[in-house]
Coordinates of C-alpha atoms and ligand atoms in Angstrom, one line a residue:
Chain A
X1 CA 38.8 -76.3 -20.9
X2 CA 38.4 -74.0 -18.2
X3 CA 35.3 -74.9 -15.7
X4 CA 32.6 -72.3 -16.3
X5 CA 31.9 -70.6 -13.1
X6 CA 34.3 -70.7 -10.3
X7 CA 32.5 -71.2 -7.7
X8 CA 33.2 -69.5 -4.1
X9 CA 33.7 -69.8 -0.8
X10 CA 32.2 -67.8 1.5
X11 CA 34.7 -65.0 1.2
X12 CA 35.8 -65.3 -2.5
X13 CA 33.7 -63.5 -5.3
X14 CA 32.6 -65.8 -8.6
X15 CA 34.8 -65.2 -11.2
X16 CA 33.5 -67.2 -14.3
X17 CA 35.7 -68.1 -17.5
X18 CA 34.2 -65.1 -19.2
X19 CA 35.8 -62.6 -16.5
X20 CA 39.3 -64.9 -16.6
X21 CA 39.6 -64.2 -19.9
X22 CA 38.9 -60.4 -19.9
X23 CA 41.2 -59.9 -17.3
X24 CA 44.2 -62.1 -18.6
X25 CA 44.0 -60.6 -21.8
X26 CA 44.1 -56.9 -19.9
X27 CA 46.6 -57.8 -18.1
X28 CA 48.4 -59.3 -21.3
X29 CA 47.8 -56.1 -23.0
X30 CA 49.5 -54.0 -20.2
X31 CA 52.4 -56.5 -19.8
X32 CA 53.2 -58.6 -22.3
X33 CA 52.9 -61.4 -20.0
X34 CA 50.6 -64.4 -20.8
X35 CA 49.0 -66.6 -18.2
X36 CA 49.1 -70.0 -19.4
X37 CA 46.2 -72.7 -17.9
X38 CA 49.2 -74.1 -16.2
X39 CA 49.3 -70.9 -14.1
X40 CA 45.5 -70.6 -13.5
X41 CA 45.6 -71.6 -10.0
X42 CA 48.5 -69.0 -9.1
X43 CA 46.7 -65.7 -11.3
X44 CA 43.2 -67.1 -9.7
X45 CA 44.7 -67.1 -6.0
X46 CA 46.1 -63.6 -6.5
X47 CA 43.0 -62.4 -7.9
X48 CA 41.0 -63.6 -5.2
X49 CA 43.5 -61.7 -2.6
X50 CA 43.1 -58.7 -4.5
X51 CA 39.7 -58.5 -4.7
X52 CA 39.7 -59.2 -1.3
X53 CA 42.3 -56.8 -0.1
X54 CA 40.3 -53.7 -2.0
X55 CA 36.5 -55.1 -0.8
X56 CA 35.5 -55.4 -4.5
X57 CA 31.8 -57.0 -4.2
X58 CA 32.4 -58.7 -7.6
X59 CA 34.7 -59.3 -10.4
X60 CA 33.4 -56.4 -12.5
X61 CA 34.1 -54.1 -9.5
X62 CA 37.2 -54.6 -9.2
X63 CA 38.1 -55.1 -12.9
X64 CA 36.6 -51.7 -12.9
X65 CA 39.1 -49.8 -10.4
X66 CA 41.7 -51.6 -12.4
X67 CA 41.2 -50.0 -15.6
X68 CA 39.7 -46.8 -14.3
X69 CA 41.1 -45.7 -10.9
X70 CA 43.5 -41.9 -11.4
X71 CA 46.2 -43.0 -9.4
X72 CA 46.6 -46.6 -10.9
X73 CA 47.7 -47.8 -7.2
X74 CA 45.6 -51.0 -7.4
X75 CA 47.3 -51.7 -11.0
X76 CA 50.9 -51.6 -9.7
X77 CA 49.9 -53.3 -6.6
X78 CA 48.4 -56.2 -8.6
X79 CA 51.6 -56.5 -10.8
X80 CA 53.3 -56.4 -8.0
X81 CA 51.9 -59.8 -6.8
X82 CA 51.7 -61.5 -9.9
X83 CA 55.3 -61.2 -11.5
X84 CA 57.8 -64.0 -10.6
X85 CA 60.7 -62.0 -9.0
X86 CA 63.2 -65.2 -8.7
X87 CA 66.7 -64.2 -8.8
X88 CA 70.0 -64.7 -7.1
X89 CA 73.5 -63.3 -7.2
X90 CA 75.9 -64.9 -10.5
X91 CA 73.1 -66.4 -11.9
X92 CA 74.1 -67.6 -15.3
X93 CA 77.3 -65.7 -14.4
X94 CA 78.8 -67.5 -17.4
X95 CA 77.1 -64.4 -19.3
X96 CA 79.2 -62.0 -17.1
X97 CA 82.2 -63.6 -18.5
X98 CA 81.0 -63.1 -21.9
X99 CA 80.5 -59.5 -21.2
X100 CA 84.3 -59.0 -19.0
X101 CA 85.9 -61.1 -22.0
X102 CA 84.2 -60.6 -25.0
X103 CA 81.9 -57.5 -25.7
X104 CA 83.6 -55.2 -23.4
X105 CA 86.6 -55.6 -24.7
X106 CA 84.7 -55.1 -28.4
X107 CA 83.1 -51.8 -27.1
X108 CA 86.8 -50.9 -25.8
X109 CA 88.4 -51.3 -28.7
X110 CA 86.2 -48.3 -30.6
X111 CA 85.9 -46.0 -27.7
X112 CA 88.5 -44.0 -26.3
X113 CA 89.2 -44.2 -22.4
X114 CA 87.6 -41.7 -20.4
X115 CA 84.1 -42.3 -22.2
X116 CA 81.4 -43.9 -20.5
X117 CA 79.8 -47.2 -21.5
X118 CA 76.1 -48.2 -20.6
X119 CA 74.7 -51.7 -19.3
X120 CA 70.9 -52.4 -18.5
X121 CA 69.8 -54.5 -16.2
X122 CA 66.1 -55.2 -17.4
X123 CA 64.5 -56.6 -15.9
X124 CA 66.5 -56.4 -12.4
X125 CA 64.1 -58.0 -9.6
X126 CA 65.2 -57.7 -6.3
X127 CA 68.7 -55.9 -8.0
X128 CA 71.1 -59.4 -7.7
X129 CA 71.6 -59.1 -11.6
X130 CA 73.4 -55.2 -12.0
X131 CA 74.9 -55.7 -8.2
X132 CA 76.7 -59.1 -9.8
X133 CA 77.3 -57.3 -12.9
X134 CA 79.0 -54.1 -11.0
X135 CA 81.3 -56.6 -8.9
X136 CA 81.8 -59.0 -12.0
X137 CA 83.4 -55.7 -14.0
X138 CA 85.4 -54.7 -10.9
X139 CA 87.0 -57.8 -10.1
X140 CA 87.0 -59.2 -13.7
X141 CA 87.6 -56.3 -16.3
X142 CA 91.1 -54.9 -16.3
X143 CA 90.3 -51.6 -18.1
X144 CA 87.2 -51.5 -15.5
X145 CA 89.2 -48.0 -14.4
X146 CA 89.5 -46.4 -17.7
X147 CA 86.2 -46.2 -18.4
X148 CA 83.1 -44.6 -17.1
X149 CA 80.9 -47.1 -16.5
X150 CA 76.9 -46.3 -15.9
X151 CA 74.7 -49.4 -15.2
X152 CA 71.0 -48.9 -14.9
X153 CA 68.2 -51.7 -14.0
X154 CA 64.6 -51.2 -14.3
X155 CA 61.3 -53.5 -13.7
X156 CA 58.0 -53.4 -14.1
X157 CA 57.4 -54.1 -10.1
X158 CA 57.8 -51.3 -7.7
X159 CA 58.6 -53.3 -5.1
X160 CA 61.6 -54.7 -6.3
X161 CA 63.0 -52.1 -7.4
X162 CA 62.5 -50.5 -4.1
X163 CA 64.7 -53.8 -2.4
X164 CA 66.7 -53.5 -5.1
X165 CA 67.7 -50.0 -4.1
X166 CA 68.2 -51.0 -0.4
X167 CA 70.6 -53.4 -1.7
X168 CA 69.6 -55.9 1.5
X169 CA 69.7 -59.6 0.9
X170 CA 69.4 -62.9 2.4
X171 CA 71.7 -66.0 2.9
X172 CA 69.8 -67.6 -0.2
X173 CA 70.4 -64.7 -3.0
X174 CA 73.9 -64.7 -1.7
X175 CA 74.6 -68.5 -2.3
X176 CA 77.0 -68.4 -5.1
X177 CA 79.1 -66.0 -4.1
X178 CA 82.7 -66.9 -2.2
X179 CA 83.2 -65.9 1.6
X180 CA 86.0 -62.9 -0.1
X181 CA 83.6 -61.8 -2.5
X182 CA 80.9 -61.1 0.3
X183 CA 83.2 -59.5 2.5
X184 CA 84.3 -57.7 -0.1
X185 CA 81.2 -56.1 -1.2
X186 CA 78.8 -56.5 1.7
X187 CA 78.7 -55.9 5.5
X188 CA 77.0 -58.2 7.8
X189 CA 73.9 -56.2 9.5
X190 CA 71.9 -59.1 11.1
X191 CA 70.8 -62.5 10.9
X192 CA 70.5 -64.0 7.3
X193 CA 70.9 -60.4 6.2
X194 CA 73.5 -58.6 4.5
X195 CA 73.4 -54.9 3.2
X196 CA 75.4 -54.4 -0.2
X197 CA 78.3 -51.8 -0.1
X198 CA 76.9 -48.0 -0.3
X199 CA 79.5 -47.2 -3.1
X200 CA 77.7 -49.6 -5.5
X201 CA 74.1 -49.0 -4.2
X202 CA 74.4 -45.2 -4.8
X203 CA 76.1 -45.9 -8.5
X204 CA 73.5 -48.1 -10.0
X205 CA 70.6 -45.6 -11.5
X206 CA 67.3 -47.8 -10.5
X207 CA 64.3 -47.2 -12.2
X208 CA 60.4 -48.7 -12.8
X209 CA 60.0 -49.5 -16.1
X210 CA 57.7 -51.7 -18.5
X211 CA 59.5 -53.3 -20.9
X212 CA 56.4 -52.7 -23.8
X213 CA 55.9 -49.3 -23.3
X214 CA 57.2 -47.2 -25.5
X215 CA 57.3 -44.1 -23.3
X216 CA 59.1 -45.4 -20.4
X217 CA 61.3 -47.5 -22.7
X218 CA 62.4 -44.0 -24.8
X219 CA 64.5 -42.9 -21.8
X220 CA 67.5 -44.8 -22.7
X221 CA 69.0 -44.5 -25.5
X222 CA 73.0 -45.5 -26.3
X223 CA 73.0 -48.8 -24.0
X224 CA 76.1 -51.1 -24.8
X225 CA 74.8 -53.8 -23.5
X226 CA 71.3 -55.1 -22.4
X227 CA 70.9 -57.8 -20.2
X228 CA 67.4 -59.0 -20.7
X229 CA 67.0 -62.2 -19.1
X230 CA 64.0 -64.3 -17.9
X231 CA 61.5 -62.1 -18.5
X232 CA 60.8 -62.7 -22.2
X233 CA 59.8 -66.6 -21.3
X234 CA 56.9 -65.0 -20.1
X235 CA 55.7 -63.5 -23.1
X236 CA 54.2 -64.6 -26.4
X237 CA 55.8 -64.5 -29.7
X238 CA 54.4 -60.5 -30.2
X239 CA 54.8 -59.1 -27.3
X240 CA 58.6 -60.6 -27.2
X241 CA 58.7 -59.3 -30.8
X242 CA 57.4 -55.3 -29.1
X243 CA 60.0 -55.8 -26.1
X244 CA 62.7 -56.7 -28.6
X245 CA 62.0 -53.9 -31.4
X246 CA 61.9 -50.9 -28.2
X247 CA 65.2 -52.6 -27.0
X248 CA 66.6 -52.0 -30.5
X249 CA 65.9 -48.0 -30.2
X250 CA 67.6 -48.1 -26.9
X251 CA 70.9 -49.8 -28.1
X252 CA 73.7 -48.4 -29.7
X253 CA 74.8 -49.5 -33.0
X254 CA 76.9 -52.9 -32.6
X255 CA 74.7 -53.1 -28.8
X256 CA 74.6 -56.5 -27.6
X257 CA 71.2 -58.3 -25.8
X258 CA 72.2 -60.8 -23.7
X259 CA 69.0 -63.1 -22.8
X260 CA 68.1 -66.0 -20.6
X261 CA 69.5 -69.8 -21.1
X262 CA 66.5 -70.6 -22.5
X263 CA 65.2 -67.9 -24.5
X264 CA 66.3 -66.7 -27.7
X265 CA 66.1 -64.6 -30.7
X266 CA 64.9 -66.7 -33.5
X267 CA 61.4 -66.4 -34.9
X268 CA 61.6 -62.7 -33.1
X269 CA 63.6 -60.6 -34.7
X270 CA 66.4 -60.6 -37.7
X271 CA 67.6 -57.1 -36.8
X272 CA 70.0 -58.9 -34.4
X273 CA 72.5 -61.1 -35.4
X274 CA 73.9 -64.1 -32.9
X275 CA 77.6 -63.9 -31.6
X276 CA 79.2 -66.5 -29.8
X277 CA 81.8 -66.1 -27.1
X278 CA 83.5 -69.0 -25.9
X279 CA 80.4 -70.9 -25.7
X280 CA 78.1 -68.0 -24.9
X281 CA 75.4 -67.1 -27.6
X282 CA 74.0 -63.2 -26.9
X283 CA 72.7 -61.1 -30.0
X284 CA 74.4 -58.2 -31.5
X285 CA 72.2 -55.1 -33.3
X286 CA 73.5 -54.9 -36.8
X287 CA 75.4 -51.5 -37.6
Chain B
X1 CA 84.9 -46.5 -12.3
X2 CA 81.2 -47.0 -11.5
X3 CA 79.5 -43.9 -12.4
X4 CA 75.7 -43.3 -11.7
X5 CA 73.6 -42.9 -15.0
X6 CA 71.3 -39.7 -15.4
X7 CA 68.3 -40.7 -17.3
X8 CA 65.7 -38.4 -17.9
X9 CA 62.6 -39.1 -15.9
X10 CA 59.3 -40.4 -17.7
X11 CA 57.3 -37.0 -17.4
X12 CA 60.1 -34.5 -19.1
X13 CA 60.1 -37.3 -22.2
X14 CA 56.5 -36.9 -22.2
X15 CA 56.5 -33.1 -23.0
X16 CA 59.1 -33.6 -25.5
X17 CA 56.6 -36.0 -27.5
X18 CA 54.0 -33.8 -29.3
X19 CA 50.9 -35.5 -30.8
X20 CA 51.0 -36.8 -34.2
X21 CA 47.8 -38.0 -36.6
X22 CA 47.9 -40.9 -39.2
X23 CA 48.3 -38.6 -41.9
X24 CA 51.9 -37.1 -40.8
X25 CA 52.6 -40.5 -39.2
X26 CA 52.4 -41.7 -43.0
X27 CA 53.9 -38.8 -44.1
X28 CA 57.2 -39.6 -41.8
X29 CA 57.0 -43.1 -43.3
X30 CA 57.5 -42.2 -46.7
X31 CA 59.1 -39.0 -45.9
X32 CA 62.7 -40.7 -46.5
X33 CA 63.2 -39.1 -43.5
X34 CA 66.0 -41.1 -40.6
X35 CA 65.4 -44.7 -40.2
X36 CA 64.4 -43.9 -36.3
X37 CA 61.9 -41.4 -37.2
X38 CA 60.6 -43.9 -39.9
X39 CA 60.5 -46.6 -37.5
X40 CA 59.3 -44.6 -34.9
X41 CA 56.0 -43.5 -37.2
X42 CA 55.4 -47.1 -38.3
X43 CA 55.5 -48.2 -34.3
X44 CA 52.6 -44.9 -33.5
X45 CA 50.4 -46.6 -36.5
X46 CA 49.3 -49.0 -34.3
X47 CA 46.7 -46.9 -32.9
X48 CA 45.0 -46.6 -36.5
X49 CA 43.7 -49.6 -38.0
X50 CA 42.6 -47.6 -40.8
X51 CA 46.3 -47.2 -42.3
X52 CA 47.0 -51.0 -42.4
X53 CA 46.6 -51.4 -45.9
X54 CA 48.8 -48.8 -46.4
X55 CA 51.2 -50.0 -44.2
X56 CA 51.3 -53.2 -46.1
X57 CA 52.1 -51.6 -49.4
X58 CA 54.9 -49.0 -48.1
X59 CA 56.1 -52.5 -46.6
X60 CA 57.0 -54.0 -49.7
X61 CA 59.2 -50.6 -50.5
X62 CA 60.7 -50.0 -47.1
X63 CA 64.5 -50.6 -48.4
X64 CA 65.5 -51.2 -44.4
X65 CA 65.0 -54.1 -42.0
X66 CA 64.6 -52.7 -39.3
X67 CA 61.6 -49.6 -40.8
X68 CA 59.8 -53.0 -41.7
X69 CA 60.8 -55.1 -38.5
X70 CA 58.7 -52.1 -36.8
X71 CA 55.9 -51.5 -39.5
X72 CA 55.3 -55.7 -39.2
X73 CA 55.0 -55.3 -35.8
X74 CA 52.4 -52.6 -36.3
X75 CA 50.6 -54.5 -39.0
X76 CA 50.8 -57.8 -36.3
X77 CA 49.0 -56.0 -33.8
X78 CA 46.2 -54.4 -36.0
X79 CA 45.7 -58.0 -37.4
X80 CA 42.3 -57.5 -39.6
X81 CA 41.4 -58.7 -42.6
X82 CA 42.6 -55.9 -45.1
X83 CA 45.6 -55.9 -43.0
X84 CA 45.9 -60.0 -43.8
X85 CA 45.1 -59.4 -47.6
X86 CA 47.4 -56.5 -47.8
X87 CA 50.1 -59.3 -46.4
X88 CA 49.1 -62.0 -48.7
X89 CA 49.8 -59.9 -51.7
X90 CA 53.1 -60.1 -51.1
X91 CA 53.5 -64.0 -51.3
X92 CA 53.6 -63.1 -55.2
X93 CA 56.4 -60.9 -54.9
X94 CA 59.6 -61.8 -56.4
X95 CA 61.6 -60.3 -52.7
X96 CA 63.0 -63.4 -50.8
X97 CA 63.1 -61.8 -47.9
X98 CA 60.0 -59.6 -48.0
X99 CA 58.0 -63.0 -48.6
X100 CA 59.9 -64.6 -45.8
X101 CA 59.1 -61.6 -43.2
X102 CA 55.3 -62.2 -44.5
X103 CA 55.3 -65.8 -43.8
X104 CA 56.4 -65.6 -40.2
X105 CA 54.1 -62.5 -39.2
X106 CA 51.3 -64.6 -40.5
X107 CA 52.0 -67.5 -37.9
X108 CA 51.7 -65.1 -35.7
X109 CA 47.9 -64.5 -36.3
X110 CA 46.3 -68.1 -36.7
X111 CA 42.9 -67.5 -36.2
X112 CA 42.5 -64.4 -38.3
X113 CA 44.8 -66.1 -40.9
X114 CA 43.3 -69.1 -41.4
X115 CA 40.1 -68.3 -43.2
X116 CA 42.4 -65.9 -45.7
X117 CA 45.0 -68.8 -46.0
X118 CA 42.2 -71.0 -46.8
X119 CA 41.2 -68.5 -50.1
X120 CA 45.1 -69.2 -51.0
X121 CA 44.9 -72.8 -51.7
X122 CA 42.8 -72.5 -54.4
X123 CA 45.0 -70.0 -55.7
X124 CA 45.9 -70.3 -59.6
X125 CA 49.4 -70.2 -58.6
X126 CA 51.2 -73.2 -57.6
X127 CA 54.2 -70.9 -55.7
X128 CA 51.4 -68.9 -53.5
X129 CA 49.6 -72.5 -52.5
X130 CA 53.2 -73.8 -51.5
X131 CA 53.8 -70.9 -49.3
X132 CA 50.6 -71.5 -48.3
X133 CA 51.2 -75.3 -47.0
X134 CA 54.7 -73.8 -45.7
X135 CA 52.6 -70.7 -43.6
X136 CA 49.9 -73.9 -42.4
X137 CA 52.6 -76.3 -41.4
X138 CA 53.7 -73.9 -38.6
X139 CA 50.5 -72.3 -37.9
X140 CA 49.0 -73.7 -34.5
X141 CA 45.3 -73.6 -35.3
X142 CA 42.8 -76.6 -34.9
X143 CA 42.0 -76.8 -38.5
X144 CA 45.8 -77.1 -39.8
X145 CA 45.7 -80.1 -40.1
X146 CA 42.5 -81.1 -41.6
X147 CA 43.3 -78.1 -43.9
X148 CA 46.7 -79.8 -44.8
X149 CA 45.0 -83.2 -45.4
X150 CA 42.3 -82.1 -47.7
X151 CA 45.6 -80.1 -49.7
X152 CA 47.4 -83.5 -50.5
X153 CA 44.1 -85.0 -51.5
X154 CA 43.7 -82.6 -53.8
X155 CA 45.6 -80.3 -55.1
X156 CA 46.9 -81.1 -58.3
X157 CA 50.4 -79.9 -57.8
X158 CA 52.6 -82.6 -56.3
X159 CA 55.5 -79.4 -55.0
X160 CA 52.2 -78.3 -53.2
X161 CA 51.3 -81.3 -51.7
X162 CA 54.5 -82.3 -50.7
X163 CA 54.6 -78.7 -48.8
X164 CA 51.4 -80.2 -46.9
X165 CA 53.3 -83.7 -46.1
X166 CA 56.2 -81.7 -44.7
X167 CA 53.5 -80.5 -42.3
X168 CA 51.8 -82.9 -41.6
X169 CA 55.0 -84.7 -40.5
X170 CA 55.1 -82.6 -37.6
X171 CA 51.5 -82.9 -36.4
X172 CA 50.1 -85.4 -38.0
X173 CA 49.0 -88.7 -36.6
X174 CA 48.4 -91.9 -37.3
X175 CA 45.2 -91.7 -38.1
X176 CA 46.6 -89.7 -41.2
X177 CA 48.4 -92.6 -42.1
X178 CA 45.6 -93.5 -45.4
X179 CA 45.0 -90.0 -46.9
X180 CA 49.3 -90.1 -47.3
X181 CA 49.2 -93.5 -48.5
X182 CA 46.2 -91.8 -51.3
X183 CA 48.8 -89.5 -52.1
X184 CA 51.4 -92.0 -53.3
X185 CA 48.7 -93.1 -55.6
X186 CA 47.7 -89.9 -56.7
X187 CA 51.4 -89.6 -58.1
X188 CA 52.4 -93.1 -59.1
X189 CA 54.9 -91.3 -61.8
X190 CA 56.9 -89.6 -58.9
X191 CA 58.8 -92.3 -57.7
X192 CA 60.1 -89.1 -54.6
X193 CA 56.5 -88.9 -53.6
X194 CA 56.5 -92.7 -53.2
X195 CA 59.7 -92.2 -50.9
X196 CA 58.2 -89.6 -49.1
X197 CA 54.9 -91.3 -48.7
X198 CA 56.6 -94.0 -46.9
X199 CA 59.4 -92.2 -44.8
X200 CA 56.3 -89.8 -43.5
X201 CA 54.1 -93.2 -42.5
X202 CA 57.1 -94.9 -40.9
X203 CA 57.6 -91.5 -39.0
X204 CA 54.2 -91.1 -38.0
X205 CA 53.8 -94.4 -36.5
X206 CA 56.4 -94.7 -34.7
X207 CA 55.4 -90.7 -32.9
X208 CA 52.1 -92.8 -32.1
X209 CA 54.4 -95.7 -30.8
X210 CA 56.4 -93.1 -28.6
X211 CA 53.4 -92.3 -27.2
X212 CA 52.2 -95.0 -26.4
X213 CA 55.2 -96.3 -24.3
X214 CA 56.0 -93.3 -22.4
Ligands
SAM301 C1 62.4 -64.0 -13.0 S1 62.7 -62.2 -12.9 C2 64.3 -62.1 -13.7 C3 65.3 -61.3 -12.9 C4 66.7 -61.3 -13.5 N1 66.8 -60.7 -14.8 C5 67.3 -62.7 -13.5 O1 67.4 -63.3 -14.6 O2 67.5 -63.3 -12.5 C6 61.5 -61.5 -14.0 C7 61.2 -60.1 -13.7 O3 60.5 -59.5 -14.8 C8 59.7 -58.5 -14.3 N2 58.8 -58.1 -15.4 C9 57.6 -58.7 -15.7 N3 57.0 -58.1 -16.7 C10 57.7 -57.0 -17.0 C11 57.6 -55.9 -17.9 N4 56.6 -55.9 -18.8 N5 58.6 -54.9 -17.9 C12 59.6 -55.0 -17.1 N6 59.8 -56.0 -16.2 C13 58.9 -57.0 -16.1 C14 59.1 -59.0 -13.1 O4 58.7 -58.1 -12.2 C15 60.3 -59.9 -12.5 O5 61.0 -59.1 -11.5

């Protein structure tokens, strides 16, 4: 059990159990994402900062301009520091391969060249995930030319997404990817930084979206393939069972999910049946 | 070729979503109308708690998965108790599958479950208290498994206690260990309950063992 009343220093507000609660299961509401008592410390910290930051004099102040303020600035920047935004370039690329060897090649073989075929990054961080997927279909998918190929990435966290579109990274995201690879696809423009070739920067459509709300969510429709990975580990069983019913509107028939290495469908959903290539298990909607 | 996506921004889907009340929400449902507009009117339900009964019985008709993947999710999310009865109901039906969907949405709602679930185990029929011990066994609530003790103490039925045991096996303890050795009494005709009785003892010491030495 939680201790009842977290007690302050001289510059941190008293946020008791009560008010923990109330805010996790807002935030839960709004995100899907639960807070376990693992993470206390981390949500507590951040709270603390916020509250801070905006010169709340208590909890219920700023619990207050979180719900009610018009431009819902304070709610994004919030989100903004509490969502884990780790990612890095070919992370479980073994996925990519899946997609360059196994479902493209599926998709291809009902679509004539010329159309277009649609991949989701969501939730894309810092933008690592659709940059790797963009260079993975170049340099691994032969008919990558006869097809037009349209990858968006979304997430909740505005911030991100703004990197994400600046397509600027460090020595660390870049770890996994050989010397030709980055010369290939990135120019050196300082120390520890490397900016991401314009081509693929300006052909990746980058958006904010939350995963469980319906509204945002109803602006794709037809995706191929939806790479959904590491966010759903955050969520509990329902609101993984809300991301993964909107996900189904936005797929085409026979769309594939393709989730994290340790996440998965069962208990979720039965609209989406498992598919194995090589050794690769991602999800395909029936029909 | 890389080509960049046009998707239509969040304020122009916005106008093209007019508002809709229960009633035609309902109406969509039944409508036999496309399985997206169906799903899409079981998905606005959520905002009316009053509909949940209904929702359960248009549930048990819905011919496609994914119309009831979406109304269960609605139904999940208004979790009351007319929504939990409504679910219940459909323990008796003869639909595999239908029961199946019911179990798993109700281990998704322990605490407002667990009084309803209680009712159940003194249900007449032996099938609904099985599913019963089968919904418990993976329901994480702190009563499961005094719930599921007090079922293999007494309920007559040895199928519905030996749903209980499977259960049990998977939280149980060893302070379990004499109300499943009671059990093997209870049924000293069955020589499979005997079997059981003593694979589930065996097992639960030695979790307790494995605790102790790590
Ligand atoms: C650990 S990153 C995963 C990035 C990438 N998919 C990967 O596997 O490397 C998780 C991301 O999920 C985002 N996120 C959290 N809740 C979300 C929601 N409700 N909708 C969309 N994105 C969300 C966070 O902002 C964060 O950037």
């Amino acid at each position: 059990m939680r201790e009842a009343l977290r007690k302050s220093n001289e510059h941190h507000v008293t946020i008791t159990s009560e008010d923990y609660a109330k805010f996790c299961e807002f935030f839960y509401k709004k995100t899907g994402i639960v807070f376990t008592d693992k993470k206390g410390y981390f949500v507590e910290r951040r709270l603390q900062e916020r509250i801070e930051k905006t010169k709340s004099e208590s909890f219920r102040d700023y619990f207050s301009l979180l719900r009610f303020q018009m431009s819902g600035d304070e709610w994004q920047e919030l989100i903004n520091n509490m969502t884990v935004n780790e990612t890095y370039f070919l992370r479980e690329d073994y996925q990519f391969d899946a997609m360059s060897n196994g479902m493209l090649p599926e998709i291809a073989q009902e679509r004539p060249a010329g159309r277009s075929v649609k991949i989701w990054s969501l939730p894309c961080s810092t933008g690592e995930e659709p940059y790797s997927i963009a260079i993975h279909i170049l340099e691994k998918w032969a008919l990558a030319d006869s097809y037009a190929i349209e990858i968006c990435a979304s997430d909740i966290d505005t911030r991100v997404v703004t990197q994400a579109r600046r397509g600027v990274y460090g020595e660390r995201s870049l770890q996994r990817l050989s010397p030709e690879l980055r010369r290939k696809y990135f120019s050196k423009t300082g120390v520890d930084q490397y900016l991401i070739r314009e081509e693929l920067r300006e052909s990746i459509d980058f958006s904010v979206t939350n995963i469980i709300d319906p509204l945002h969510m109803s602006r794709y429709r037809s995706v191929d393939i939806i790479f959904c990975r590491n966010l759903l580990i955050y969520f509990d069983d329902i609101s993984r069972r809300g991301a993964v019913e909107l996900m189904y509107e936005c797929l085409s028939p026979g769309g594939f999910i393709c989730l994290g290495h340790s996440e998965s469908m069962s208990r979720i959903s039965s609209l989406f049946k498992p598919r194995k290539f090589g050794e690769t298990v991602v999800y395909q909607k029936a029909g | 070729m890389l080509v960049k996506p046009s998707i239509p921004n969040p304020v122009e889907t916005l106008a093209a979503t007019d508002f809709v009340g229960p009633a035609e929400l309902l109406a969509d449902l039944l409508g036999g109308g496309s399985t997206a507009l169906r799903r899409q009117a079981a998905h606005n339900l959520r905002d009316y708690p009053e509909c949940g009964p209904q929702l359960c019985d248009i549930l048990a008709e819905e011919p496609r998965a994914s119309v009831r993947a979406a109304i269960l999710n609605t139904l999940i999310r208004l979790r009351s108790a007319d929504v939990i009865r409504g679910l219940v109901e459909h323990l008796r039906s003869e639909n595999a599958t239908l029961r199946n969907e019911v179990i798993e949405v109700l281990q998704d709602m322990p605490d407002e479950a667990m009084p309803i679930l209680e009712q159940l185990l003194t249900d007449w029929d032996s099938d609904v208290r099985i599913f019963t011990a089968n919904i418990l066994s993976e329901t994480k609530h702190p009563r499961t498994p005094d719930v599921l003790i007090g079922v293999i103490k007494s309920d007559p039925h040895v199928n519905v206690c030996m749903a209980a045991l499977d259960g049990l096996l998977e939280i149980g303890d060893e302070s379990m260990i004499d109300s499943i050795q009671q059990l093997g009494e209870r049924f000293p005709e069955a020589p499979f309950v005997k079997f059981a009785v003593s694979l589930a003892i065996k097992r639960l010491q030695g979790v307790d063992y494995a605790r102790g030495t790590t």
